[in-house]
PDB file of C-alpha atoms in Angstrom:
ATOM      1  CA  MET W 149      -0.565  -0.198  -0.207  1.00 53.00           C
ATOM      2  CA  SER W 150       1.508   3.547  -0.939  1.00 63.00           C
ATOM      3  CA  ASP W 151       0.971   6.705   0.722  1.00 72.00           C
ATOM      4  CA  ALA W 152      -2.060   8.136   1.047  1.00 76.00           C
ATOM      5  CA  SER W 153      -3.257  11.824   1.786  1.00 80.00           C
ATOM      6  CA  LEU W 154      -5.563  12.236   4.678  1.00 78.00           C
ATOM      7  CA  TYR W 155      -8.702  13.975   4.785  1.00 80.00           C
ATOM      8  CA  LEU W 156      -9.223  15.293   8.011  1.00 81.00           C
ATOM      9  CA  ASN W 157     -12.612  17.281   9.257  1.00 85.00           C
ATOM     10  CA  GLU W 158     -12.602  18.671  12.251  1.00 85.00           C
ATOM     11  CA  ILE W 159     -15.523  15.715  13.075  1.00 86.00           C
ATOM     12  CA  THR W 160     -12.483  13.689  12.905  1.00 83.00           C
ATOM     13  CA  LYS W 161     -10.560  16.452  14.749  1.00 81.00           C
ATOM     14  CA  ASN W 162     -12.339  15.825  17.536  1.00 82.00           C
ATOM     15  CA  LYS W 163     -12.601  12.452  17.406  1.00 84.00           C
ATOM     16  CA  LEU W 164      -9.018  12.407  17.867  1.00 85.00           C
ATOM     17  CA  ARG W 165      -9.311  14.329  20.893  1.00 82.00           C
ATOM     18  CA  LEU W 166      -6.329  16.197  19.813  1.00 76.00           C
ATOM     19  CA  HIS W 167      -4.919  18.926  22.110  1.00 74.00           C
ATOM     20  CA  ASP W 168      -1.563  20.464  23.198  1.00 75.00           C
ATOM     21  CA  GLY W 169       1.518  18.506  22.491  1.00 81.00           C
ATOM     22  CA  ILE W 170      -0.024  15.802  20.835  1.00 83.00           C
ATOM     23  CA  SER W 171       0.789  15.788  17.091  1.00 86.00           C
ATOM     24  CA  LEU W 172      -1.924  14.385  14.590  1.00 85.00           C
ATOM     25  CA  SER W 173       0.005  11.678  13.307  1.00 86.00           C
ATOM     26  CA  GLY W 174       0.383  10.754  16.790  1.00 88.00           C
ATOM     27  CA  ALA W 175      -3.118  11.521  17.583  1.00 87.00           C
ATOM     28  CA  ILE W 176      -3.350   8.662  14.665  1.00 88.00           C
ATOM     29  CA  SER W 177      -1.269   6.529  15.357  1.00 90.00           C
ATOM     30  CA  LYS W 178      -2.448   5.815  19.051  1.00 90.00           C
ATOM     31  CA  SER W 179      -5.900   5.829  17.776  1.00 90.00           C
ATOM     32  CA  VAL W 180      -4.881   3.195  15.803  1.00 91.00           C
ATOM     33  CA  ASP W 181      -2.186   1.463  18.009  1.00 94.00           C
ATOM     34  CA  ARG W 182      -4.970   1.375  20.507  1.00 92.00           C
ATOM     35  CA  LEU W 183      -7.455   0.314  17.937  1.00 92.00           C
ATOM     36  CA  ASN W 184      -5.361  -2.589  16.529  1.00 93.00           C
ATOM     37  CA  PHE W 185      -4.460  -4.303  20.635  1.00 95.00           C
ATOM     38  CA  ILE W 186      -8.421  -3.968  21.329  1.00 94.00           C
ATOM     39  CA  VAL W 187      -8.987  -6.351  17.981  1.00 94.00           C
ATOM     40  CA  SER W 188      -6.347  -8.500  18.480  1.00 93.00           C
ATOM     41  CA  ILE W 189      -6.932  -9.953  22.015  1.00 94.00           C
ATOM     42  CA  GLU W 190     -10.817 -10.362  21.188  1.00 97.00           C
ATOM     43  CA  GLU W 191     -10.096 -11.869  17.878  1.00 95.00           C
ATOM     44  CA  LYS W 192      -8.257 -15.004  19.616  1.00 94.00           C
ATOM     45  CA  TYR W 193     -11.885 -14.695  21.793  1.00 96.00           C
ATOM     46  CA  LEU W 194     -13.923 -14.694  19.094  1.00 98.00           C
ATOM     47  CA  LYS W 195     -12.342 -17.385  17.100  1.00 96.00           C
ATOM     48  CA  ASP W 196     -13.231 -19.267  19.991  1.00 97.00           C
ATOM     49  CA  LEU W 197     -15.930 -18.279  20.229  1.00 98.00           C
ATOM     50  CA  PHE W 198     -17.640 -19.465  16.872  1.00 98.00           C
ATOM     51  CA  SER W 199     -17.739 -22.614  15.434  1.00 97.00           C
ATOM     52  CA  GLU W 200     -16.867 -23.191  11.545  1.00 96.00           C
ATOM     53  CA  MET W 201     -20.449 -23.350  10.064  1.00 97.00           C
ATOM     54  CA  GLU W 202     -21.592 -20.229  12.615  1.00 98.00           C
ATOM     55  CA  TRP W 203     -18.401 -18.373  11.300  1.00 97.00           C
ATOM     56  CA  LYS W 204     -19.086 -19.700   7.694  1.00 96.00           C
ATOM     57  CA  ILE W 205     -23.351 -18.124   8.526  1.00 96.00           C
ATOM     58  CA  LEU W 206     -22.129 -15.105   9.818  1.00 97.00           C
ATOM     59  CA  ARG W 207     -19.519 -14.606   6.978  1.00 95.00           C
ATOM     60  CA  GLU W 208     -22.615 -15.691   4.475  1.00 94.00           C
ATOM     61  CA  ILE W 209     -25.629 -13.238   6.053  1.00 94.00           C
ATOM     62  CA  SER W 210     -23.012 -10.008   6.544  1.00 93.00           C
ATOM     63  CA  LYS W 211     -22.202 -10.151   3.201  1.00 92.00           C
ATOM     64  CA  GLY W 212     -22.660  -6.816   1.459  1.00 88.00           C
ATOM     65  CA  THR W 213     -23.590  -5.144   4.660  1.00 92.00           C
ATOM     66  CA  LYS W 214     -22.113  -2.004   5.224  1.00 92.00           C
ATOM     67  CA  PHE W 215     -21.140  -1.545   9.187  1.00 94.00           C
ATOM     68  CA  GLU W 216     -20.740   2.308   9.179  1.00 93.00           C
ATOM     69  CA  PRO W 217     -21.771   4.581  11.200  1.00 93.00           C
ATOM     70  CA  ALA W 218     -19.927   2.585  13.803  1.00 93.00           C
ATOM     71  CA  SER W 219     -22.898   3.471  16.350  1.00 94.00           C
ATOM     72  CA  LEU W 220     -25.203   1.044  14.142  1.00 94.00           C
ATOM     73  CA  ILE W 221     -22.314  -1.842  15.169  1.00 96.00           C
ATOM     74  CA  PRO W 222     -23.052  -2.853  19.034  1.00 95.00           C
ATOM     75  CA  GLY W 223     -25.772  -5.335  18.469  1.00 92.00           C
ATOM     76  CA  ILE W 224     -25.798  -5.975  14.679  1.00 94.00           C
ATOM     77  CA  PHE W 225     -25.269  -8.918  14.295  1.00 94.00           C
ATOM     78  CA  LEU W 226     -28.664  -9.597  16.371  1.00 94.00           C
ATOM     79  CA  GLY W 227     -30.579  -8.314  14.443  1.00 94.00           C
ATOM     80  CA  ILE W 228     -29.079  -9.575  10.777  1.00 95.00           C
ATOM     81  CA  VAL W 229     -29.604 -12.783  12.307  1.00 96.00           C
ATOM     82  CA  ASN W 230     -33.318 -12.468  13.706  1.00 94.00           C
ATOM     83  CA  ILE W 231     -33.826 -11.282  10.057  1.00 96.00           C
ATOM     84  CA  THR W 232     -32.257 -14.770   8.298  1.00 96.00           C
ATOM     85  CA  PRO W 233     -34.481 -17.463   6.949  1.00 96.00           C
ATOM     86  CA  GLU W 234     -34.193 -20.123   8.868  1.00 97.00           C
ATOM     87  CA  SER W 235     -33.221 -22.431   5.529  1.00 96.00           C
ATOM     88  CA  ILE W 236     -29.591 -20.693   6.157  1.00 95.00           C
ATOM     89  CA  PHE W 237     -29.193 -22.456   9.045  1.00 97.00           C
ATOM     90  CA  THR W 238     -30.830 -25.816   8.712  1.00 96.00           C
ATOM     91  CA  LYS W 239     -28.741 -25.914   5.299  1.00 94.00           C
ATOM     92  CA  HIS W 240     -25.450 -25.354   7.516  1.00 95.00           C
ATOM     93  CA  GLY W 241     -26.709 -27.491  10.959  1.00 96.00           C
ATOM     94  CA  VAL W 242     -26.702 -24.708  13.213  1.00 97.00           C
ATOM     95  CA  SER W 243     -28.854 -23.181  15.741  1.00 97.00           C
ATOM     96  CA  ARG W 244     -30.192 -20.199  15.302  1.00 97.00           C
ATOM     97  CA  ARG W 245     -30.824 -19.897  18.989  1.00 97.00           C
ATOM     98  CA  ILE W 246     -27.534 -20.749  20.184  1.00 98.00           C
ATOM     99  CA  LEU W 247     -25.866 -18.780  18.251  1.00 98.00           C
ATOM    100  CA  ASN W 248     -27.819 -15.761  19.217  1.00 97.00           C
ATOM    101  CA  SER W 249     -26.509 -16.762  22.647  1.00 97.00           C
ATOM    102  CA  LYS W 250     -23.034 -16.409  21.428  1.00 98.00           C
ATOM    103  CA  LEU W 251     -23.901 -13.162  19.770  1.00 98.00           C
ATOM    104  CA  THR W 252     -25.747 -11.646  23.228  1.00 96.00           C
ATOM    105  CA  GLY W 253     -23.333 -12.378  25.466  1.00 95.00           C
ATOM    106  CA  LEU W 254     -21.117 -10.410  23.209  1.00 97.00           C
ATOM    107  CA  SER W 255     -18.796  -6.924  24.743  1.00 96.00           C
ATOM    108  CA  ILE W 256     -19.030  -3.703  22.481  1.00 95.00           C
ATOM    109  CA  SER W 257     -15.416  -4.202  21.615  1.00 96.00           C
ATOM    110  CA  GLN W 258     -16.164  -8.087  20.540  1.00 97.00           C
ATOM    111  CA  ASP W 259     -18.762  -6.435  18.144  1.00 96.00           C
ATOM    112  CA  PHE W 260     -16.380  -4.479  16.782  1.00 96.00           C
ATOM    113  CA  SER W 261     -14.189  -7.202  16.234  1.00 97.00           C
ATOM    114  CA  LEU W 262     -16.340  -9.184  14.773  1.00 97.00           C
ATOM    115  CA  VAL W 263     -17.422  -6.947  12.201  1.00 96.00           C
ATOM    116  CA  ASP W 264     -12.915  -5.982  12.168  1.00 95.00           C
ATOM    117  CA  LEU W 265     -12.702 -10.112  11.284  1.00 95.00           C
ATOM    118  CA  LEU W 266     -15.426 -10.672   8.962  1.00 95.00           C
ATOM    119  CA  GLU W 267     -14.809  -7.351   6.814  1.00 94.00           C
ATOM    120  CA  ARG W 268     -11.455  -8.677   6.024  1.00 92.00           C
ATOM    121  CA  SER W 269     -12.620 -12.202   4.852  1.00 90.00           C
ATOM    122  CA  ARG W 270     -14.661 -10.322   2.311  1.00 84.00           C
ATOM    123  CA  PRO W 271     -12.940 -11.170  -1.118  1.00 80.00           C
TER     124      PRO W 271
END
């Protein structure tokens, strides 16, 4: 990946929590480092939580979903699972009830990490 320009509007500046004593580059690096740390830890948990077939269903039913803005992410998978036809679960031999139970137990950081994992698994 080549170097790229970054357009920074006021909303993004506020989200970076810029303050005296920290450069724009420093603020971006700090935010990315913290996000990466959280996602890396949660990934390990999530990979063990879901079976191979549950992962397959999650990838299938979230295909084409834009997980933006970030405020939509917490709990989004419960909504997607609940509107998915039962035939998808039957086809993969997965219990909707068990998958719902696992998704209900996720923390906000795990929801975001799940989105990250699924987005990176897209072709």
